XYZ file of C-alpha atoms in Angstrom:
659
model
C 0.000 0.000 0.000
C 1.209 3.511 -0.785
C 0.379 6.713 0.981
C -2.562 8.778 -0.223
C -1.827 11.709 -2.478
C -4.216 14.634 -2.811
C -7.291 13.532 -4.715
C -7.926 15.261 -8.076
C -11.103 17.259 -8.385
C -13.818 15.249 -10.130
C -17.579 15.125 -10.246
C -20.053 12.278 -10.333
C -22.075 14.258 -12.873
C -19.856 12.897 -15.644
C -20.783 9.306 -14.983
C -23.093 7.966 -17.642
C -25.860 5.615 -16.655
C -24.563 3.191 -19.259
C -21.374 2.650 -17.238
C -23.148 2.173 -13.926
C -23.519 -1.366 -12.606
C -26.674 -0.425 -10.692
C -29.178 0.094 -13.479
C -31.703 -2.543 -12.394
C -32.634 -2.963 -8.763
C -30.608 -2.458 -5.622
C -27.353 -4.280 -4.928
C -27.678 -3.898 -1.161
C -30.312 -4.640 1.472
C -31.708 -2.045 3.887
C -29.902 -3.910 6.667
C -26.568 -3.482 4.891
C -27.198 0.243 4.466
C -28.143 0.594 8.126
C -24.910 -1.140 9.127
C -22.939 1.184 6.841
C -24.409 4.304 8.473
C -24.148 3.045 12.068
C -20.665 1.634 12.678
C -19.252 0.942 16.124
C -15.565 1.065 15.145
C -13.908 2.766 12.161
C -10.579 2.271 10.409
C -9.014 4.946 8.180
C -7.175 3.124 5.395
C -4.406 5.259 3.935
C -4.283 7.669 6.863
C -1.465 10.196 6.518
C -0.506 13.601 7.880
C 0.202 14.660 4.290
C -3.473 14.635 3.284
C -6.065 17.222 4.226
C -8.734 14.570 3.596
C -7.229 12.328 6.242
C -6.640 15.186 8.671
C -10.232 16.461 8.333
C -11.712 12.995 8.610
C -9.781 12.180 11.772
C -10.647 15.557 13.324
C -14.338 15.187 12.471
C -14.608 11.828 14.196
C -12.937 13.111 17.357
C -14.569 16.564 17.445
C -18.217 15.710 16.855
C -18.820 12.974 19.385
C -18.055 9.567 17.853
C -17.466 7.391 20.903
C -16.132 4.282 19.194
C -12.494 3.475 18.415
C -10.853 5.020 15.344
C -7.902 3.032 13.967
C -5.327 4.344 11.483
C -3.701 2.219 8.779
C -0.526 3.434 7.070
C 1.917 1.087 5.282
C 4.887 2.660 7.063
C 3.330 2.330 10.490
C 4.502 4.903 12.982
C 2.621 7.857 14.410
C -0.121 9.412 12.259
C -2.360 12.241 13.491
C -0.635 11.924 16.860
C -1.568 8.261 17.301
C 0.137 4.958 16.602
C -0.973 3.507 13.263
C -1.164 -0.065 11.958
C 0.968 -1.161 9.005
C -1.628 -3.532 7.532
C -5.354 -4.155 7.681
C -4.637 -7.614 9.023
C -3.028 -6.046 12.114
C -6.268 -4.267 13.090
C -8.205 -5.464 16.144
C -11.395 -7.398 15.543
C -14.720 -5.562 15.557
C -14.042 -2.893 12.926
C -17.262 -2.505 10.924
C -16.465 0.471 8.663
C -13.359 1.293 6.636
C -12.796 4.728 5.125
C -10.584 4.019 2.128
C -8.134 6.683 0.896
C -5.715 4.745 -1.305
C -4.771 5.042 -5.003
C -6.832 3.173 -7.593
C -3.873 0.894 -8.343
C -4.267 -0.898 -5.000
C -8.000 -0.534 -4.417
C -8.911 -4.117 -5.356
C -6.238 -5.556 -3.088
C -7.376 -3.320 -0.205
C -10.989 -4.458 -0.582
C -9.906 -8.106 -0.523
C -7.995 -7.409 2.697
C -11.058 -5.741 4.252
C -13.162 -8.785 3.458
C -10.475 -11.108 4.828
C -10.601 -9.147 8.112
C -14.431 -9.319 8.200
C -14.895 -5.555 7.688
C -18.201 -5.447 5.846
C -18.701 -1.739 5.029
C -16.478 0.797 3.303
C -16.551 4.392 2.123
C -14.275 4.872 -0.888
C -12.976 8.427 -1.136
C -10.608 7.635 -4.013
C -11.472 8.966 -7.467
C -10.441 7.697 -10.897
C -13.348 5.375 -11.647
C -16.396 5.745 -13.893
C -16.163 9.535 -13.825
C -12.894 9.538 -15.827
C -13.818 7.297 -18.754
C -13.880 3.730 -20.004
C -10.848 2.444 -18.089
C -12.163 3.897 -14.850
C -15.597 2.420 -15.527
C -14.002 -1.002 -16.058
C -12.253 -0.731 -12.689
C -15.511 0.374 -11.066
C -17.227 -2.755 -12.368
C -14.397 -4.861 -10.985
C -14.780 -3.189 -7.595
C -18.498 -3.929 -7.519
C -18.035 -7.522 -8.668
C -15.510 -8.037 -5.873
C -17.801 -6.428 -3.308
C -20.724 -8.633 -4.298
C -18.556 -11.737 -4.228
C -17.059 -10.936 -0.802
C -20.172 -9.507 0.856
C -18.961 -5.893 1.107
C -21.157 -2.793 1.162
C -19.554 0.196 -0.584
C -20.398 3.913 -0.556
C -18.700 5.749 -3.419
C -16.177 5.684 -4.946
C -15.311 9.349 -5.503
C -17.399 10.433 -2.509
C -16.721 12.370 0.671
C -18.574 9.993 2.983
C -21.426 10.841 5.310
C -22.420 12.617 8.501
C -24.787 10.702 10.765
C -25.462 13.668 13.034
C -28.279 11.882 14.862
C -25.791 9.271 16.113
C -22.709 11.562 16.129
C -20.905 9.422 13.559
C -18.950 11.617 11.134
C -16.777 9.719 8.613
C -16.686 12.695 6.271
C -13.617 13.838 4.361
C -14.073 17.607 4.555
C -13.978 19.849 7.595
C -17.214 20.065 9.621
C -17.515 23.347 11.478
C -18.821 23.263 15.033
C -21.441 23.099 16.258
C -22.871 20.206 14.262
C -26.605 20.720 14.653
C -28.666 17.573 15.017
C -32.205 17.632 13.706
C -34.853 15.867 11.595
C -33.708 16.724 8.035
C -31.995 13.980 6.016
C -29.867 15.093 3.060
C -28.698 12.979 0.109
C -26.494 14.632 -2.507
C -25.052 13.530 -5.828
C -22.294 16.061 -5.346
C -19.236 16.064 -3.157
C -18.377 19.741 -3.385
C -21.914 20.923 -2.613
C -22.310 18.718 0.455
C -20.298 21.068 2.653
C -22.105 24.103 1.231
C -25.490 22.568 2.042
C -24.299 21.624 5.499
C -22.995 25.148 6.076
C -26.244 26.768 4.964
C -28.385 24.485 7.107
C -26.188 25.299 10.116
C -26.434 29.024 9.295
C -30.244 28.763 9.292
C -30.246 26.732 12.537
C -31.676 23.681 10.740
C -30.365 20.425 12.145
C -29.696 17.324 10.072
C -30.148 13.649 10.871
C -27.961 12.253 8.091
C -26.052 13.850 5.210
C -24.663 11.554 2.505
C -22.319 12.420 -0.363
C -23.116 9.630 -2.817
C -20.090 9.698 -5.105
C -20.400 7.396 -8.117
C -23.150 5.209 -6.609
C -21.357 2.093 -7.776
C -23.137 0.057 -5.116
C -25.101 2.083 -2.554
C -27.325 4.434 -4.530
C -29.476 7.490 -4.019
C -32.563 5.317 -3.609
C -30.839 3.115 -1.014
C -30.065 6.211 1.075
C -33.632 7.469 0.574
C -35.075 4.188 1.824
C -32.868 4.350 4.910
C -34.209 7.829 5.673
C -37.821 6.751 5.110
C -37.325 4.135 7.829
C -35.117 6.284 10.070
C -36.984 7.483 13.204
C -34.615 10.464 13.498
C -35.662 11.813 10.067
C -38.890 13.693 9.353
C -38.058 15.207 5.943
C -35.841 13.914 3.118
C -33.939 16.307 0.862
C -32.217 15.356 -2.388
C -29.751 17.064 -4.708
C -30.110 15.069 -7.925
C -27.974 15.115 -11.046
C -29.459 11.940 -12.523
C -31.846 9.238 -11.368
C -30.091 5.987 -12.222
C -32.756 3.674 -10.800
C -36.076 5.211 -11.863
C -38.273 2.284 -10.832
C -36.689 2.108 -7.385
C -36.960 5.881 -7.041
C -40.711 5.737 -7.638
C -41.156 2.870 -5.190
C -39.239 4.707 -2.455
C -40.970 8.032 -3.186
C -44.298 6.266 -2.667
C -43.018 4.714 0.568
C -42.038 8.183 1.805
C -45.465 9.577 0.928
C -47.232 6.783 2.767
C -44.927 7.279 5.762
C -45.854 10.975 5.827
C -42.281 12.071 5.136
C -41.963 14.869 2.571
C -39.281 14.496 -0.104
C -37.785 17.826 -1.223
C -35.710 17.548 -4.401
C -33.460 19.914 -6.319
C -33.091 18.226 -9.717
C -30.596 19.918 -12.007
C -30.264 19.532 -15.783
C -33.173 21.378 -17.352
C -31.688 21.353 -20.835
C -33.803 19.864 -23.600
C -30.630 18.860 -25.465
C -30.712 15.228 -24.487
C -34.468 14.729 -24.672
C -36.006 12.138 -26.941
C -38.586 13.678 -29.271
C -40.975 11.555 -31.304
C -42.158 12.503 -34.778
C -45.745 12.803 -33.558
C -46.992 16.147 -32.205
C -46.886 14.694 -28.718
C -43.099 14.693 -28.880
C -43.063 18.473 -29.005
C -44.888 18.529 -25.683
C -42.461 16.270 -23.852
C -38.932 17.039 -22.691
C -36.780 15.397 -20.070
C -37.355 18.154 -17.529
C -41.102 18.327 -18.114
C -41.351 14.598 -17.527
C -39.387 14.985 -14.290
C -41.917 17.648 -13.248
C -44.780 15.279 -14.007
C -43.164 12.382 -12.131
C -42.501 14.498 -9.059
C -46.054 15.882 -9.013
C -47.581 12.425 -9.323
C -45.497 11.036 -6.467
C -45.714 14.037 -4.152
C -42.032 14.979 -4.478
C -41.550 18.694 -3.770
C -39.371 20.208 -6.481
C -37.282 23.290 -5.710
C -34.903 25.273 -7.887
C -32.146 26.311 -5.500
C -30.222 24.900 -2.561
C -31.546 27.564 -0.202
C -35.165 26.628 -0.901
C -34.302 22.947 -0.625
C -33.055 23.352 2.928
C -35.636 25.920 4.068
C -38.594 23.976 2.687
C -37.338 20.879 4.471
C -36.740 22.843 7.665
C -40.261 24.285 7.563
C -41.967 20.916 7.104
C -39.773 19.375 9.791
C -40.979 22.131 12.141
C -44.689 22.154 11.276
C -45.535 18.803 9.745
C -48.483 18.833 7.313
C -50.233 22.205 7.121
C -54.053 22.400 7.220
C -54.696 24.695 4.235
C -53.585 27.603 2.064
C -55.445 30.488 3.773
C -52.720 32.603 5.362
C -52.915 35.378 7.918
C -49.906 37.715 8.128
C -48.846 39.564 11.253
C -45.915 41.929 10.649
C -44.492 45.219 11.933
C -43.874 46.538 8.383
C -46.127 47.843 5.636
C -43.450 47.102 3.035
C -43.209 43.520 4.222
C -46.991 43.223 3.867
C -46.820 44.360 0.239
C -44.020 41.950 -0.646
C -45.839 39.127 1.135
C -49.052 39.833 -0.783
C -47.266 39.647 -4.136
C -45.332 36.504 -3.275
C -48.429 34.801 -1.872
C -50.174 35.244 -5.206
C -47.150 33.740 -6.957
C -47.309 30.706 -4.681
C -51.076 30.161 -4.805
C -51.578 31.176 -1.177
C -54.838 32.899 -0.266
C -54.930 35.993 1.935
C -58.582 36.161 3.032
C -60.107 39.166 4.750
C -60.163 38.843 8.502
C -63.486 37.847 10.050
C -65.478 40.727 11.646
C -64.703 39.458 15.146
C -60.998 39.410 14.294
C -61.146 42.965 12.997
C -62.831 44.139 16.196
C -60.332 42.276 18.334
C -57.373 43.764 16.449
C -58.777 47.283 16.751
C -58.556 46.867 20.515
C -54.893 45.853 20.211
C -53.190 47.908 17.498
C -52.807 51.733 17.601
C -55.554 53.902 16.131
C -53.452 54.865 13.110
C -52.962 51.223 12.044
C -55.056 49.762 9.207
C -56.649 46.505 10.265
C -56.445 44.175 7.270
C -54.740 41.011 6.099
C -51.721 41.225 5.767
C -51.593 43.095 9.073
C -49.030 45.812 9.793
C -49.060 46.440 13.545
C -46.737 49.404 12.799
C -43.509 50.497 14.408
C -45.424 51.021 17.628
C -43.900 47.728 18.738
C -40.922 49.853 19.855
C -43.242 51.415 22.424
C -45.230 48.261 23.158
C -43.024 45.187 22.581
C -45.987 42.894 23.317
C -47.995 44.315 20.403
C -46.942 41.679 17.859
C -47.796 38.702 20.047
C -51.101 40.284 21.178
C -52.111 40.656 17.531
C -50.968 37.076 16.894
C -53.320 35.782 19.603
C -56.279 37.556 17.997
C -55.540 36.302 14.469
C -55.180 32.767 15.839
C -58.921 32.768 16.613
C -59.967 33.675 13.054
C -61.952 30.743 11.577
C -60.983 31.679 8.011
C -57.231 31.327 8.553
C -55.304 28.047 8.248
C -51.730 29.208 8.809
C -50.240 32.338 10.368
C -47.032 33.931 9.140
C -45.352 36.017 11.824
C -42.639 38.436 10.708
C -40.054 38.238 13.450
C -36.380 37.446 13.754
C -33.772 36.497 16.282
C -31.419 39.075 17.761
C -28.097 39.274 15.938
C -25.675 41.048 18.270
C -25.359 40.369 21.968
C -25.880 43.597 23.952
C -24.135 44.408 27.207
C -27.290 43.317 29.018
C -28.979 40.564 26.975
C -31.891 40.199 29.390
C -34.337 42.135 27.206
C -33.406 40.100 24.095
C -34.094 36.890 25.961
C -37.345 38.213 27.451
C -38.691 39.352 24.062
C -37.778 36.085 22.362
C -39.277 34.071 25.217
C -42.509 36.082 25.092
C -42.814 35.550 21.329
C -41.985 31.850 21.584
C -44.580 31.383 24.355
C -47.198 33.224 22.270
C -46.490 30.978 19.280
C -46.798 27.824 21.387
C -50.113 29.088 22.746
C -51.613 29.308 19.233
C -53.920 26.596 17.969
C -52.960 27.264 14.364
C -49.489 26.554 12.956
C -47.314 29.667 13.018
C -44.524 30.131 10.480
C -41.881 32.630 11.586
C -40.292 34.665 8.810
C -37.436 37.148 8.689
C -37.497 39.962 6.145
C -34.148 39.064 4.556
C -31.989 35.988 4.146
C -29.175 36.417 6.642
C -27.318 33.915 8.785
C -28.556 33.251 12.274
C -25.692 34.429 14.452
C -24.186 32.465 17.346
C -25.996 34.801 19.754
C -29.281 34.319 17.904
C -28.804 30.551 18.061
C -28.027 30.809 21.759
C -31.233 32.754 22.371
C -33.263 30.291 20.284
C -31.886 27.326 22.226
C -32.522 29.002 25.585
C -36.189 29.894 24.950
C -37.039 27.105 22.424
C -37.736 29.648 19.687
C -39.111 28.001 16.531
C -37.215 27.938 13.253
C -37.062 31.222 11.357
C -37.369 31.191 7.571
C -34.921 33.639 6.041
C -36.263 36.251 3.630
C -39.826 36.870 2.473
C -39.184 35.487 -1.005
C -37.699 32.192 0.143
C -40.044 31.906 3.119
C -43.181 32.062 0.999
C -41.680 29.781 -1.638
C -41.164 27.232 1.139
C -44.635 27.823 2.560
C -46.316 27.454 -0.831
C -44.568 24.165 -1.482
C -45.311 22.906 2.015
C -49.005 23.738 1.648
C -49.239 21.991 -1.727
C -47.486 18.882 -0.428
C -49.774 18.804 2.610
C -52.875 18.877 0.415
C -51.463 16.171 -1.875
C -50.630 13.971 1.094
C -54.153 14.375 2.510
C -55.728 13.566 -0.858
C -53.534 10.498 -1.208
C -54.314 9.283 2.313
C -58.025 9.673 1.561
C -57.702 7.682 -1.660
C -58.573 10.644 -3.871
C -55.173 10.861 -5.586
C -53.744 7.981 -7.564
C -50.017 7.384 -7.192
C -49.192 4.920 -9.986
C -47.124 1.797 -9.607
C -43.633 2.089 -11.013
C -43.480 1.790 -14.816
C -46.829 0.907 -16.318
C -46.909 -1.995 -18.716
C -47.911 -0.761 -22.161
C -49.977 -2.854 -24.564
C -48.115 -4.519 -27.405
C -48.263 -2.643 -30.694
C -47.648 -4.448 -33.973
C -45.536 -1.774 -35.603
C -41.999 -1.200 -36.768
C -40.065 0.867 -34.193
C -39.609 4.416 -35.450
C -42.372 4.148 -38.033
C -45.205 6.663 -38.313
C -48.843 5.666 -38.695
C -51.517 7.478 -40.621
C -54.472 8.856 -38.694
C -56.550 5.958 -39.982
C -54.142 3.335 -38.589
C -53.883 5.066 -35.221
C -57.647 5.520 -34.901
C -58.273 1.884 -35.791
C -55.812 0.780 -33.109
C -57.523 2.985 -30.503
C -60.978 1.758 -31.484
C -59.813 -1.865 -31.225
C -58.674 -1.135 -27.649
C -61.892 0.478 -26.474
C -61.095 4.164 -27.020
C -64.058 6.015 -28.589
C -63.124 7.646 -31.902
C -65.056 9.355 -34.691
C -66.083 6.756 -37.350
C -63.985 6.867 -40.503
C -63.268 5.092 -43.746
C -60.056 5.081 -45.768
C -60.748 5.433 -49.502
C -58.547 5.451 -52.627
C -60.864 7.035 -55.211
C -63.443 9.781 -55.566
C -66.216 7.209 -56.139
C -65.243 5.355 -52.972
C -65.210 8.696 -51.105
C -68.799 9.441 -52.154
C -69.966 5.944 -51.198
C -68.338 6.295 -47.773
C -69.911 9.719 -47.234
C -73.353 8.337 -47.982
C -72.840 5.467 -45.552
C -71.608 7.785 -42.783
C -74.180 10.518 -43.468
C -73.702 14.161 -44.458
C -72.120 16.546 -43.608
C -68.692 14.922 -43.787
C -64.988 15.741 -43.598
C -62.382 14.674 -46.150
C -58.746 14.453 -44.937
C -55.531 13.599 -46.698
C -54.204 10.190 -45.589
C -50.428 10.635 -45.349
C -48.298 9.743 -42.339
C -45.483 12.155 -43.172
C -47.496 15.411 -43.073
C -47.560 16.956 -39.586
C -50.359 19.507 -40.147
C -52.578 18.549 -43.083
C -54.586 21.756 -42.762
C -51.466 23.839 -43.442
C -51.244 22.534 -47.037
C -54.984 22.364 -47.728
C -55.281 18.683 -46.912
C -58.527 18.976 -44.912
C -61.995 19.916 -46.197
C -64.831 20.442 -43.712
C -68.644 20.541 -43.755
C -69.212 18.837 -47.112
C -72.930 18.304 -47.806
C -73.220 16.472 -51.162
C -71.498 14.042 -53.520
C -70.018 16.700 -55.823
C -68.308 18.473 -52.936
C -66.876 15.158 -51.718
C -65.513 14.294 -55.214
C -63.860 17.678 -55.525
C -62.465 17.469 -51.978
C -60.946 14.022 -52.596
C -59.139 15.214 -55.736
C -57.960 18.400 -53.986
C -56.510 16.834 -50.818
C -54.749 13.995 -52.649
C -53.301 16.395 -55.218
C -51.870 18.760 -52.576
C -50.408 15.730 -50.837
C -48.607 14.562 -53.989
C -47.426 18.115 -54.674
C -45.934 18.119 -51.146
C -44.133 14.848 -52.038
C -46.007 13.080 -49.263
C -46.629 9.329 -49.072
C -50.277 9.659 -50.105
C -52.415 6.643 -49.187
C -55.770 8.115 -50.212
C -58.209 10.073 -48.061
C -60.138 9.559 -44.836
C -63.884 10.241 -44.761
C -65.491 11.092 -41.403
C -68.852 12.516 -40.313
C -68.637 16.216 -39.443
C -68.862 16.807 -35.702
C -70.164 19.956 -34.056
C -68.215 22.505 -32.043
C -66.154 21.398 -29.073
C -62.745 21.566 -27.479
C -60.045 20.228 -29.775
C -57.514 18.157 -27.840
C -54.381 16.244 -28.618
C -53.867 13.082 -26.584
C -50.725 11.092 -27.148
C -48.125 8.870 -25.552
C -44.351 9.061 -25.768
C -42.118 6.386 -24.272
C -39.606 8.287 -22.162
C -36.263 6.432 -22.067
C -36.122 6.739 -18.255
C -39.715 6.832 -17.022
C -41.546 4.737 -19.616
C -44.906 5.662 -21.204
C -45.861 9.323 -20.670
C -49.327 10.638 -21.499
C -49.608 14.159 -22.938
C -52.900 16.044 -23.154
C -53.129 19.516 -24.671
C -55.046 21.810 -26.970
C -55.102 20.162 -30.398
C -54.472 21.084 -33.987
C -52.178 24.015 -34.738
C -52.405 25.124 -31.074
C -50.055 22.329 -30.010
C -46.908 24.155 -31.094
C -48.294 27.700 -30.773
C -49.409 27.583 -27.123
C -47.307 24.666 -25.890
C -49.846 24.248 -23.089
C -50.146 20.619 -22.083
C -50.363 18.292 -19.103
C -48.104 15.281 -18.696
C -48.622 12.154 -16.597
C -46.550 9.026 -16.293
C -48.845 6.054 -16.921
C -50.975 4.552 -15.589
C -53.562 7.193 -14.717
C -57.131 6.963 -13.499
C -60.128 8.991 -14.635
C -59.474 11.711 -12.059
């Protein structure tokens, strides 16, 4: 074994699904994952004073409360990090159940064999140089996984920073963790090593504690969905947050997302990669309605996954739901000391679909007895700067609004003190009074600061002392989090009541007798639908003007004559559709016209379709595209030329029910 050199900067984003050995099903059991995240004794393989990874890892384990033994393995032996190291894995004491591996790729297979020989069943592989660097690295990654499966090892990584099990104070994580490490109910799974520390830092800055944070690395064995399932079953976790670059196990993801929904645990996901560049687009109109990112949106909506578009909202939305649990509705009452804040809140509430109902008459009368005469009693409520004279004003108004029968949730504009004064007594008293008033409310109260600033050490100290609830930072982010939390709460209620269908993973589509990539005419497609019980307008395919007239007389006037050609997207654009025909002569002329314009357009003309003319109605397009990741996707939108003009459609991953 050689000493660890500094690891080159790489990213798991470059790994293609085609090189991953975990495309179908999980390679590990939930019990294996639980063992990985809950070791009793840890060995650092490749420990050296020359590596910041090793130094940070060792410091994290000793600083943040891990109470088990930490052993160091270095091929030269001697003192490492101030402690005596072991020269080989075989020299380690028995009972080690997690190895953190920091050795070059050239010796990785040998090291894993040695771990298995010593009955060490779990390993985090920090080392990079695998699937993320190309074909040779991918080959080595496959060899690593094959070895692990053969020897009964559970691997996190490679090319990952490890994890932080804050709930159990187990911190095998290769980057520095600043103190204090806040424990709480938010689980975090990230497909990014570099962003893991940034997310951890932001959650600490907002006083949001984590249960478990995992940097997934290449997911060669333990995957995103394995970590999700652990968090669904973890009693220390109330909310699951995900930073997703790609979903390598779509079927498993859907299964676990449904498990989380049924367990009442929100999943908050920041999925990057909105580009349409890699999307698969079919020739049919439906293809123009479907892109990779739009399908992701549809999947998340159907499975109750809360999608956010920035890391800040990911953490704050999770922190809010961890604090409040499901919220009862979207009718919000605002209590603030600022007219400007009220105006911003009103605009953002409309953006987020939150209602701001008028206060009930009894509430208005009650507030008039509380606020100064010059205040305007309305929702959102500005109690005015008079709180500087009467510090109890805000919480007195809060108590009145809490009794309003038309309000589901109250947003209280308040914040923690930032700087510690010479005499902090008043800061503590004010925070305690507000916290007590919030706890006395029957309705959920969401506390919101006006801007997104860090909670200072003094503010955290005050919050801990008086049990002050979490404070959402900034009106914009706070109401984004509230809107998402309200929508998830309603979805979860509807699902629990059986009024929302969450489909099983990957619907089975019916078999179609067609050449892949071919395009059907309208007549072929309609016949297929009719054969499978879908109501369609009657039609006949004809190849002559005489046959067109005979068909029109059988179907009954008025009729429609359409060009039958699979390779014309919009027949009406070239004059290939004639409507409202009432006699034989009009039908003859229409047949000759539509087939002629088709030949002039060099189309594959197969004749014309005759249909009875239907009355006015809403023209829809309904189609299915097989997404390469998620399977059959149903698109419904305004039909005809409006498909491309308005691009207004709804997508659902199949199956769907009538609702």
